CSV table of C-alpha atoms in Angstrom, one decimal:
chain,number,residue,atom,x,y,z
A,1,MET,CA,97.3,40.8,86.4
A,2,PRO,CA,96.8,44.7,85.8
A,3,SER,CA,97.4,45.7,82.2
A,4,ALA,CA,100.3,47.9,81.2
A,5,THR,CA,98.0,50.7,80.5
A,6,HIS,CA,96.5,50.6,84.1
A,7,ILE,CA,99.0,52.2,86.3
A,8,ALA,CA,99.1,54.4,89.5
A,9,PHE,CA,99.7,58.0,88.1
A,10,SER,CA,102.6,59.7,89.2
A,11,LYS,CA,104.6,62.6,87.8
A,12,GLU,CA,107.6,60.6,87.0
A,13,ARG,CA,105.6,57.8,85.5
A,14,LEU,CA,103.6,60.1,83.3
A,15,LEU,CA,106.5,62.0,82.2
A,16,ALA,CA,108.2,58.8,81.0
A,17,LEU,CA,105.2,57.9,78.8
A,18,PRO,CA,106.2,57.9,74.9
A,19,PRO,CA,104.1,59.5,72.3
A,20,SER,CA,101.4,57.2,70.7
A,21,GLU,CA,101.8,55.4,67.4
A,22,ALA,CA,101.0,57.6,64.3
A,23,GLY,CA,97.2,57.9,63.7
A,24,LYS,CA,96.5,56.5,67.0
A,25,ARG,CA,96.0,57.9,70.7
A,26,ALA,CA,97.2,55.8,73.6
A,27,THR,CA,94.9,55.8,76.7
A,28,TYR,CA,96.2,55.1,80.4
A,29,HIS,CA,94.1,54.4,83.2
A,30,ASP,CA,94.8,55.6,87.0
A,31,THR,CA,94.3,52.6,89.4
A,32,LYS,CA,93.5,55.1,92.1
A,33,ILE,CA,90.6,57.1,90.8
A,34,GLN,CA,87.7,55.6,89.0
A,35,GLY,CA,87.5,56.7,85.4
A,36,LEU,CA,90.6,58.9,85.4
A,37,GLN,CA,92.4,58.5,82.2
A,38,LEU,CA,95.6,60.0,80.4
A,39,ARG,CA,95.5,60.1,76.8
A,40,VAL,CA,98.7,60.7,74.7
A,41,SER,CA,98.9,61.9,71.2
A,42,PRO,CA,101.3,60.9,68.4
A,43,SER,CA,102.8,64.3,69.1
A,44,GLY,CA,103.3,63.6,72.7
A,45,VAL,CA,100.5,65.8,74.0
A,46,LYS,CA,99.1,64.3,77.4
A,47,THR,CA,95.8,65.2,78.5
A,48,PHE,CA,93.7,64.1,81.5
A,49,SER,CA,89.9,63.0,81.2
A,50,ILE,CA,87.4,61.2,83.0
A,51,TYR,CA,85.5,58.5,81.3
A,52,ARG,CA,82.4,57.4,82.9
A,53,ARG,CA,78.8,56.1,82.1
A,54,MET,CA,76.1,58.1,83.0
A,55,LYS,CA,73.5,56.5,85.2
A,56,GLY,CA,71.1,54.8,82.7
A,57,GLY,CA,72.9,56.4,79.9
A,58,GLN,CA,75.9,56.4,77.6
A,59,PRO,CA,79.5,56.8,78.4
A,60,GLU,CA,80.8,60.4,78.4
A,61,ARG,CA,84.3,61.8,78.5
A,62,VAL,CA,85.1,64.9,80.5
A,63,THR,CA,88.4,66.7,79.6
A,64,LEU,CA,90.2,68.0,82.7
A,65,GLY,CA,93.4,69.6,81.4
A,66,ARG,CA,96.8,68.8,80.0
A,67,PHE,CA,99.8,67.2,81.8
A,68,PRO,CA,102.0,68.6,83.2
A,69,ALA,CA,100.4,72.1,83.4
A,70,MET,CA,97.6,70.0,85.4
A,71,THR,CA,99.3,67.9,88.1
A,72,VAL,CA,98.5,64.5,89.0
A,73,GLU,CA,97.0,65.7,92.3
A,74,GLN,CA,94.8,68.4,90.6
A,75,ALA,CA,93.6,65.9,88.0
A,76,ARG,CA,92.5,63.5,90.9
A,77,LYS,CA,90.9,66.2,92.6
A,78,GLN,CA,88.8,67.1,89.5
A,79,ALA,CA,88.1,63.7,88.7
A,80,THR,CA,86.7,63.1,92.3
A,81,ALA,CA,84.6,66.2,91.9
A,82,VAL,CA,83.1,64.9,88.4
A,83,ASN,CA,82.4,61.5,89.9
A,84,ALA,CA,80.7,62.8,92.7
A,85,GLU,CA,78.5,64.8,90.3
A,86,ILE,CA,77.8,61.5,88.4
A,87,GLU,CA,76.9,59.5,91.5
A,88,ALA,CA,74.6,62.2,92.5
A,89,GLY,CA,72.7,61.9,89.1
A,90,GLY,CA,74.4,64.9,87.5
A,91,ASN,CA,75.2,65.6,84.2
A,92,PRO,CA,79.0,65.5,83.3
A,93,ALA,CA,78.5,67.9,80.6
A,94,ALA,CA,77.6,70.4,83.4
A,95,ALA,CA,80.7,69.4,85.2
A,96,ARG,CA,82.7,70.0,82.2
A,97,ARG,CA,81.2,73.5,81.7
A,98,ALA,CA,82.1,74.2,85.3
A,99,ILE,CA,85.6,73.3,84.8
A,100,ARG,CA,86.0,75.1,81.4
A,101,GLU,CA,84.2,78.3,82.8
A,102,GLU,CA,86.2,78.6,86.0
A,103,GLN,CA,87.8,82.0,86.2
A,104,THR,CA,91.4,82.7,85.8
A,105,PHE,CA,93.4,84.4,88.6
A,106,GLY,CA,93.7,87.5,86.4
A,107,GLU,CA,89.8,87.8,86.1
A,108,VAL,CA,89.2,87.2,89.6
A,109,PHE,CA,91.9,89.8,90.4
A,110,ASP,CA,90.1,92.5,88.2
A,111,ASP,CA,86.7,91.7,89.8
A,112,PHE,CA,88.5,91.9,93.3
A,113,LEU,CA,89.8,95.4,92.5
A,114,LYS,CA,86.1,96.5,91.5
A,115,LYS,CA,84.0,94.9,94.2
A,116,LYS,CA,86.2,94.3,97.2
A,117,ARG,CA,85.1,96.0,100.2
A,118,LYS,CA,87.0,96.9,103.5
A,119,ARG,CA,85.7,96.1,106.9
A,120,ASP,CA,83.9,99.4,107.1
A,121,GLY,CA,82.1,98.8,103.8
A,122,THR,CA,84.2,101.2,101.8
A,123,PRO,CA,85.9,100.2,98.4
A,124,LEU,CA,89.6,99.9,98.1
A,125,GLY,CA,91.5,103.2,97.5
A,126,GLU,CA,92.9,104.2,94.2
A,127,ARG,CA,96.5,104.0,95.6
A,128,THR,CA,95.7,100.5,96.9
A,129,LYS,CA,94.4,99.4,93.7
A,130,ARG,CA,97.6,100.7,92.1
A,131,ASP,CA,99.9,99.0,94.3
A,132,TYR,CA,98.0,95.8,93.9
A,133,SER,CA,98.0,96.1,90.1
A,134,ASP,CA,101.9,96.7,90.3
A,135,VAL,CA,102.3,93.4,92.1
A,136,LEU,CA,100.4,91.4,89.7
A,137,ARG,CA,102.3,93.1,86.7
A,138,LEU,CA,105.7,92.7,88.3
A,139,TYR,CA,105.4,89.2,90.1
A,140,LEU,CA,102.4,87.3,89.4
A,141,GLU,CA,102.3,87.1,85.6
A,142,PRO,CA,103.1,83.3,85.8
A,143,ILE,CA,99.7,82.8,87.2
A,144,ARG,CA,97.7,85.6,85.7
A,145,GLY,CA,96.2,83.4,83.0
A,146,ARG,CA,95.7,80.2,85.1
A,147,ARG,CA,92.5,78.9,86.2
A,148,LEU,CA,92.3,79.1,90.1
A,149,SER,CA,92.1,75.1,90.7
A,150,HIS,CA,95.2,74.9,88.4
A,151,ILE,CA,97.3,77.0,90.7
A,152,THR,CA,99.4,75.0,93.4
A,153,ARG,CA,101.2,75.9,96.4
A,154,ALA,CA,104.4,74.8,94.6
A,155,ASP,CA,103.5,77.7,92.2
A,156,ILE,CA,103.2,80.3,94.8
A,157,LYS,CA,106.4,79.1,96.5
A,158,THR,CA,108.4,79.2,93.3
A,159,ILE,CA,107.1,82.8,92.9
A,160,HIS,CA,107.9,84.0,96.4
A,161,ALA,CA,111.3,82.5,96.3
A,162,LYS,CA,112.0,84.2,93.1
A,163,VAL,CA,110.9,87.5,94.4
A,164,THR,CA,112.6,87.2,97.7
A,165,LYS,CA,116.0,87.3,95.7
A,166,LYS,CA,115.1,90.8,94.9
A,167,SER,CA,113.2,92.0,97.8
A,168,ALA,CA,111.9,90.1,100.9
A,169,ALA,CA,109.1,92.7,101.6
A,170,GLN,CA,107.9,92.5,98.0
A,171,ALA,CA,107.9,88.7,98.1
A,172,ASN,CA,105.6,88.9,101.2
A,173,ARG,CA,103.4,91.6,99.4
A,174,ALA,CA,102.9,89.2,96.5
A,175,LEU,CA,102.0,86.4,98.8
A,176,ALA,CA,99.6,88.6,100.6
A,177,VAL,CA,97.8,89.7,97.2
A,178,VAL,CA,97.4,86.1,96.1
A,179,SER,CA,96.0,85.2,99.6
A,180,SER,CA,93.4,88.1,99.4
A,181,VAL,CA,92.4,87.3,95.9
A,182,PHE,CA,91.7,83.7,96.8
A,183,SER,CA,89.9,84.7,99.9
A,184,TYR,CA,87.8,86.8,97.9
A,185,ALA,CA,87.1,84.1,95.4
A,186,ALA,CA,86.0,81.9,98.2
A,187,ASP,CA,83.7,84.6,99.7
A,188,MET,CA,82.1,85.1,96.2
A,189,GLU,CA,81.7,81.3,95.8
A,190,LEU,CA,84.0,81.3,92.7
A,191,PHE,CA,86.3,78.8,94.2
A,192,GLU,CA,86.0,75.9,96.7
A,193,GLY,CA,89.4,74.7,96.9
A,194,ILE,CA,92.2,75.5,99.5
A,195,SER,CA,94.1,78.7,98.8
A,196,PRO,CA,97.7,77.9,97.5
A,197,ALA,CA,99.1,80.8,99.5
A,198,ILE,CA,98.2,79.0,102.8
A,199,ARG,CA,101.3,77.6,104.7
A,200,VAL,CA,103.7,79.3,102.5
A,201,GLN,CA,106.4,80.6,104.8
A,202,LYS,CA,106.6,84.4,104.8
A,203,ASN,CA,110.2,86.1,105.0
A,204,HIS,CA,110.9,87.8,108.3
A,205,ALA,CA,110.1,91.6,108.1
A,206,PRO,CA,111.6,93.5,111.1
A,207,SER,CA,109.5,96.4,111.9
A,208,ARG,CA,110.9,99.8,110.7
A,209,ASP,CA,111.7,102.4,113.4
A,210,ARG,CA,113.7,105.0,111.4
A,211,PHE,CA,113.0,108.7,112.1
A,212,ALA,CA,115.1,111.8,112.0
A,213,GLN,CA,117.4,112.1,114.8
A,214,ALA,CA,118.2,115.4,116.4
A,215,VAL,CA,121.9,115.4,114.8
A,216,GLU,CA,120.2,115.0,111.4
A,217,LEU,CA,117.6,117.7,111.7
A,218,PRO,CA,119.6,120.7,110.8
A,219,TYR,CA,120.9,119.1,107.5
A,220,LEU,CA,117.3,117.7,106.6
A,221,PHE,CA,115.7,121.1,107.3
A,222,GLU,CA,118.4,123.0,105.3
A,223,ALA,CA,118.0,120.8,102.4
A,224,ILE,CA,114.3,120.8,102.7
A,225,GLY,CA,114.2,124.4,102.3
A,226,GLU,CA,116.1,124.4,99.1
A,227,SER,CA,113.7,121.9,97.5
A,228,SER,CA,111.0,123.0,95.1
A,229,LEU,CA,108.6,120.8,97.3
A,230,SER,CA,109.9,122.4,100.4
A,231,ASP,CA,106.2,123.0,101.7
A,232,PHE,CA,105.2,119.5,100.9
A,233,PHE,CA,108.0,117.9,103.1
A,234,LEU,CA,107.6,120.3,106.0
A,235,LEU,CA,103.9,119.9,106.2
A,236,ALA,CA,104.4,116.1,105.9
A,237,LEU,CA,106.7,116.3,108.8
A,238,LEU,CA,104.7,119.1,110.9
A,239,THR,CA,101.3,117.3,110.4
A,240,GLY,CA,102.5,113.7,110.7
A,241,ALA,CA,99.8,112.8,108.1
A,242,ARG,CA,100.4,109.9,105.5
A,243,ARG,CA,101.9,111.0,102.3
A,244,SER,CA,98.9,110.3,100.0
A,245,ASN,CA,96.8,112.4,102.3
A,246,VAL,CA,99.3,115.4,102.2
A,247,GLN,CA,99.5,115.0,98.3
A,248,ALA,CA,95.7,115.2,98.2
A,249,MET,CA,95.3,118.0,100.7
A,250,ALA,CA,92.4,120.4,99.6
A,251,TRP,CA,91.7,123.9,100.7
A,252,ARG,CA,88.2,123.1,101.6
A,253,ASP,CA,89.2,120.6,104.2
A,254,LEU,CA,91.5,123.4,106.0
A,255,ASP,CA,90.2,125.7,108.8
A,256,LEU,CA,93.3,127.7,109.5
A,257,ASP,CA,91.5,129.8,112.0
A,258,ALA,CA,90.7,126.8,114.0
A,259,ARG,CA,94.0,125.2,113.1
A,260,VAL,CA,92.4,121.9,112.0
A,261,TRP,CA,92.8,119.9,108.8
A,262,ARG,CA,89.8,117.5,108.3
A,263,ILE,CA,90.7,114.4,106.3
A,264,GLY,CA,87.5,112.7,105.0
A,265,MET,CA,89.1,109.2,104.6
A,266,THR,CA,92.4,107.9,105.6
A,267,LYS,CA,94.2,104.6,104.7
A,268,ASN,CA,92.5,102.8,107.7
A,269,GLY,CA,89.1,103.6,106.6
A,270,THR,CA,88.4,106.3,109.1
A,271,PRO,CA,88.3,110.3,108.9
A,272,GLN,CA,90.7,112.2,110.8
A,273,ASN,CA,91.1,115.7,112.4
A,274,VAL,CA,94.6,116.9,112.1
A,275,THR,CA,95.8,119.6,114.6
A,276,LEU,CA,97.8,122.2,112.7
A,277,SER,CA,100.8,123.8,114.7
A,278,PRO,CA,101.5,127.4,114.2
A,279,GLU,CA,104.3,126.6,111.8
A,280,ALA,CA,102.1,124.5,109.8
A,281,VAL,CA,99.3,127.2,109.5
A,282,SER,CA,102.3,129.7,108.5
A,283,ALA,CA,103.2,127.3,105.7
A,284,LEU,CA,99.7,126.8,104.5
A,285,LYS,CA,98.9,130.8,104.3
A,286,ALA,CA,102.0,131.2,102.4
A,287,ARG,CA,101.1,128.5,99.9
A,288,LYS,CA,97.5,130.0,99.7
A,289,ARG,CA,99.1,133.1,98.0
A,290,THR,CA,100.9,131.0,95.3
A,291,THR,CA,98.3,128.2,94.3
A,292,GLY,CA,95.9,130.3,92.3
A,293,THR,CA,92.6,128.9,91.7
A,294,SER,CA,93.5,125.3,92.3
A,295,PRO,CA,91.4,123.6,95.0
A,296,PHE,CA,94.6,121.4,96.1
A,297,VAL,CA,97.3,122.8,98.3
A,298,PHE,CA,99.9,121.0,96.1
A,299,PRO,CA,98.6,121.2,92.6
A,300,GLY,CA,99.6,118.9,89.9
A,301,GLU,CA,99.3,118.6,86.1
A,302,GLY,CA,97.9,115.0,86.1
A,303,LYS,CA,94.3,113.9,86.1
A,304,THR,CA,94.2,114.0,89.8
A,305,GLY,CA,94.9,117.5,90.0
A,306,HIS,CA,97.3,117.4,92.8
A,307,LEU,CA,100.8,116.2,93.2
A,308,VAL,CA,101.3,112.5,92.7
A,309,GLU,CA,105.0,111.5,93.0
A,310,PRO,CA,107.6,113.4,95.2
A,311,LYS,CA,110.1,110.7,95.3
A,312,LYS,CA,112.6,112.4,93.0
A,313,ALA,CA,112.6,115.5,95.0
A,314,TRP,CA,112.9,113.7,98.2
A,315,ALA,CA,116.0,111.8,96.9
A,316,ALA,CA,117.5,115.2,96.1
A,317,VAL,CA,116.7,116.5,99.7
A,318,LEU,CA,118.5,113.4,101.2
A,319,LEU,CA,121.4,113.7,98.8
A,320,ARG,CA,122.2,117.1,99.8
A,321,ALA,CA,121.6,116.6,103.3
A,322,SER,CA,124.0,113.7,103.4
A,323,LEU,CA,126.6,115.6,101.5
A,324,ARG,CA,126.7,118.5,103.9
A,325,ARG,CA,126.8,116.3,106.9
A,326,LEU,CA,129.8,114.7,105.3
A,327,LEU,CA,131.5,117.8,104.5
A,328,ASP,CA,131.0,119.0,108.1
A,329,HIS,CA,132.7,115.6,109.2
A,330,LEU,CA,135.5,116.1,106.7
A,331,GLU,CA,136.1,119.6,107.9
A,332,GLY,CA,135.9,118.5,111.5
A,333,ILE,CA,138.8,115.9,111.1
A,334,GLY,CA,140.8,118.3,109.2
A,335,LYS,CA,140.5,117.0,105.6
A,336,LEU,CA,138.9,120.2,104.2
A,337,THR,CA,140.4,123.7,104.5
A,338,THR,CA,137.9,126.5,104.8
A,339,GLU,CA,138.4,127.5,101.2
A,340,GLU,CA,137.9,123.9,100.2
A,341,ARG,CA,134.7,123.8,102.3
A,342,GLN,CA,133.3,126.8,100.4
A,343,GLN,CA,134.0,125.3,97.2
A,344,ALA,CA,132.5,122.1,98.3
A,345,ASP,CA,129.3,123.9,99.3
A,346,GLN,CA,129.1,125.5,96.0
A,347,ARG,CA,129.5,122.1,94.3
A,348,VAL,CA,126.7,120.7,96.4
A,349,THR,CA,124.4,123.6,95.3
A,350,ALA,CA,125.2,123.4,91.7
A,351,ALA,CA,125.8,119.9,91.0
A,352,PRO,CA,124.8,117.5,93.8
A,353,ALA,CA,125.3,114.3,91.8
A,354,ALA,CA,128.9,115.2,90.8
A,355,ALA,CA,129.7,116.3,94.4
A,356,ALA,CA,128.2,113.1,95.7
A,357,LYS,CA,130.5,111.1,93.6
A,358,ARG,CA,133.7,113.2,94.6
A,359,TYR,CA,133.3,113.3,98.3
A,360,ARG,CA,131.9,110.0,98.8
A,361,ALA,CA,135.0,108.6,97.1
A,362,SER,CA,137.0,110.8,99.6
A,363,ALA,CA,135.0,109.3,102.5
A,364,ASP,CA,135.7,105.8,101.1
A,365,ALA,CA,139.4,106.5,100.8
A,366,LEU,CA,139.5,107.6,104.5
A,367,GLU,CA,137.5,104.6,105.6
A,368,ILE,CA,134.7,106.8,106.9
A,369,ASP,CA,131.7,104.8,107.9
A,370,PRO,CA,128.7,105.8,105.9
A,371,ALA,CA,126.5,105.6,109.0
A,372,ILE,CA,128.4,108.8,110.1
A,373,TYR,CA,126.8,110.8,107.4
A,374,ASP,CA,124.5,109.0,105.0
A,375,MET,CA,120.7,110.0,105.4
A,376,THR,CA,119.5,108.3,102.0
A,377,ASP,CA,117.7,105.5,103.9
A,378,LEU,CA,115.2,108.0,105.4
A,379,ARG,CA,111.8,107.5,103.6
A,380,ILE,CA,109.0,110.2,103.1
A,381,HIS,CA,106.9,107.9,105.5
A,382,ASP,CA,109.6,108.3,108.1
A,383,LEU,CA,108.7,112.0,108.4
A,384,ARG,CA,105.4,110.8,109.8
A,385,ARG,CA,107.1,108.6,112.2
A,386,THR,CA,109.5,111.5,113.1
A,387,LEU,CA,106.7,113.5,114.5
A,388,GLY,CA,105.5,110.6,116.5
A,389,SER,CA,108.9,109.8,117.8
A,390,TRP,CA,109.7,113.5,119.0
A,391,GLN,CA,106.3,113.5,120.7
A,392,ALA,CA,107.3,110.4,122.7
A,393,LYS,CA,110.7,112.1,123.4
A,394,THR,CA,108.7,115.3,124.8
A,395,GLY,CA,106.5,113.1,127.0
A,396,ALA,CA,103.3,112.4,125.1
A,397,SER,CA,101.4,109.2,126.0
A,398,LEU,CA,100.9,106.4,123.4
A,399,ALA,CA,97.2,107.3,123.4
A,400,ILE,CA,97.9,110.9,122.5
A,401,ILE,CA,100.5,109.9,119.8
A,402,GLY,CA,98.1,107.4,118.3
A,403,LYS,CA,95.3,109.9,118.2
A,404,SER,CA,97.5,112.5,116.5
A,405,LEU,CA,98.7,110.0,113.9
A,406,ASN,CA,95.3,108.3,113.5
A,407,HIS,CA,96.7,105.0,114.3
A,408,LYS,CA,94.0,102.3,114.5
A,409,THR,CA,94.5,99.3,116.9
A,410,HIS,CA,91.9,97.0,118.5
A,411,GLN,CA,93.2,97.7,121.9
A,412,ALA,CA,93.5,101.5,121.6
A,413,THR,CA,90.5,102.7,119.5
A,414,ALA,CA,88.1,103.1,122.5
A,415,ILE,CA,90.8,105.4,124.2
A,416,TYR,CA,91.4,107.5,121.2
A,417,ALA,CA,87.7,108.0,120.6
A,418,ARG,CA,87.4,109.5,124.2
A,419,LEU,CA,90.3,112.0,123.5
A,420,ASP,CA,89.6,115.6,122.4
A,421,LEU,CA,92.0,117.7,120.1
A,422,ASP,CA,93.5,120.0,122.9
A,423,PRO,CA,96.0,117.4,124.5
A,424,VAL,CA,96.9,116.3,121.0
A,425,ARG,CA,97.5,119.9,119.8
A,426,GLN,CA,99.6,120.5,122.8
A,427,SER,CA,101.7,117.3,122.1
A,428,VAL,CA,102.2,118.2,118.4
A,429,ASN,CA,103.1,121.6,119.1
A,430,THR,CA,105.6,120.6,121.7
A,431,ALA,CA,107.2,118.1,119.5
A,432,THR,CA,107.3,120.6,116.8
A,433,GLN,CA,109.1,123.1,118.9
A,434,ALA,CA,111.5,120.3,120.0
A,435,MET,CA,112.4,119.4,116.4
A,436,LEU,CA,112.9,123.1,115.4
A,437,GLU,CA,115.4,123.7,118.3
A,438,ALA,CA,117.3,120.5,117.4
A,439,ALA,CA,117.5,121.8,113.7
A,440,GLY,CA,118.8,125.1,115.1
A,441,ILE,CA,116.0,127.1,113.5
A,442,LYS,CA,114.4,128.0,116.8
A,443,GLN,CA,115.7,128.9,120.0
A,444,PRO,CA,113.6,127.9,123.3
A,445,ALA,CA,110.9,130.4,124.1
A,446,GLU,CA,111.7,132.4,120.9
A,447,VAL,CA,109.2,133.4,118.3
A,448,VAL,CA,109.5,130.9,115.5
A,449,LYS,CA,111.1,131.9,112.3
A,450,LEU,CA,110.8,129.2,109.6
A,451,PRO,CA,112.9,128.9,106.4
A,452,THR,CA,112.2,131.9,104.1
A,453,LYS,CA,110.2,129.8,101.7
A,454,LEU,CA,107.6,129.0,104.1
A,455,ASN,CA,107.0,132.7,105.1
A,456,SER,CA,107.3,134.2,101.6
């Protein structure tokens, strides 16, 4: 009959084990894995170990980890590995060192940021590194100090579920970072187990298709023209380039005579030639007269030397655009007189936050659907999508759009590579004219006159 100290380890049974007597340490033996023990101290600390005799030598104990931080499944897995080492004639001391020296998630994460290479052999970009570091800091702290083999799928599911309550997209991003780090660890032979991110169900993430509609463009252009970063937002729209590339746009990469902007490296790991419409060239020439000796089109005071964070300015643009759209609606349904409208416009210009509180309260009282006027869901990245959408509206093929926006897909890459810039330039120019006409800035077949700030 088996002893009371010989049991099939399970979470419930081990949690129920009492502390040992004072001055003694109780030892329990797993009936499923040879040599696997759980030792319980008088203070109630429970520690897994494996106790085995070396071939032709003395017994040795290899400490595995504390319960419940180390689960029964993890302990059995580690014990099996140690047993295999012993059966092969290995030294359990080496097995002990391997377990103790296994890197933590945080250590592998740091190595991942430094040494990970993309498919084209280039290192991770600085922005990508910052984004990954933010994910670690905000969501993955519970596993930062844990050794890789001690992180379970249950741990990752718990983190994913917790983050999902705040943001489904960020929860998926945290899961992707964990998966990437474990894949890197496997590639570097730092980890031989199964990634705990495998089979964790992602949240459904509908593809985003937001872009500036024709009815929104007049308000958007007017608000952009009032912004301290008006040139930045206009060039982001007129080039369709990624925000990070526009922020770091350098004069040396621009050929205004040829109307081409050369981006040495984009997010997808490839260079890009961006065609510049006449309006974009006009904006750049105006900026050249105001940027002094800075090598960047949009200088900044930080260590990068260029503009880093335009989100606050963009929020102000969207607030003004939304308010003016709301005021037009209120006036159109007879809720604002001409005099009241003039006062409202002054409030929007002088104190947009206070104006927003006032007139949104009026809209709520009148049960006006925010979808009629609210544009605050428009993101800076949607400017890029806006150009592509207007290209599609004006008849451009998917291949042309992909080339102008530097999209990279397995199916279309070969087609993009065969295209020259002439049809791309024509498509971008056509889309630009259509947007300007919709915004009321230019009439068809007339010479373009952009907002004053662009031509100053």
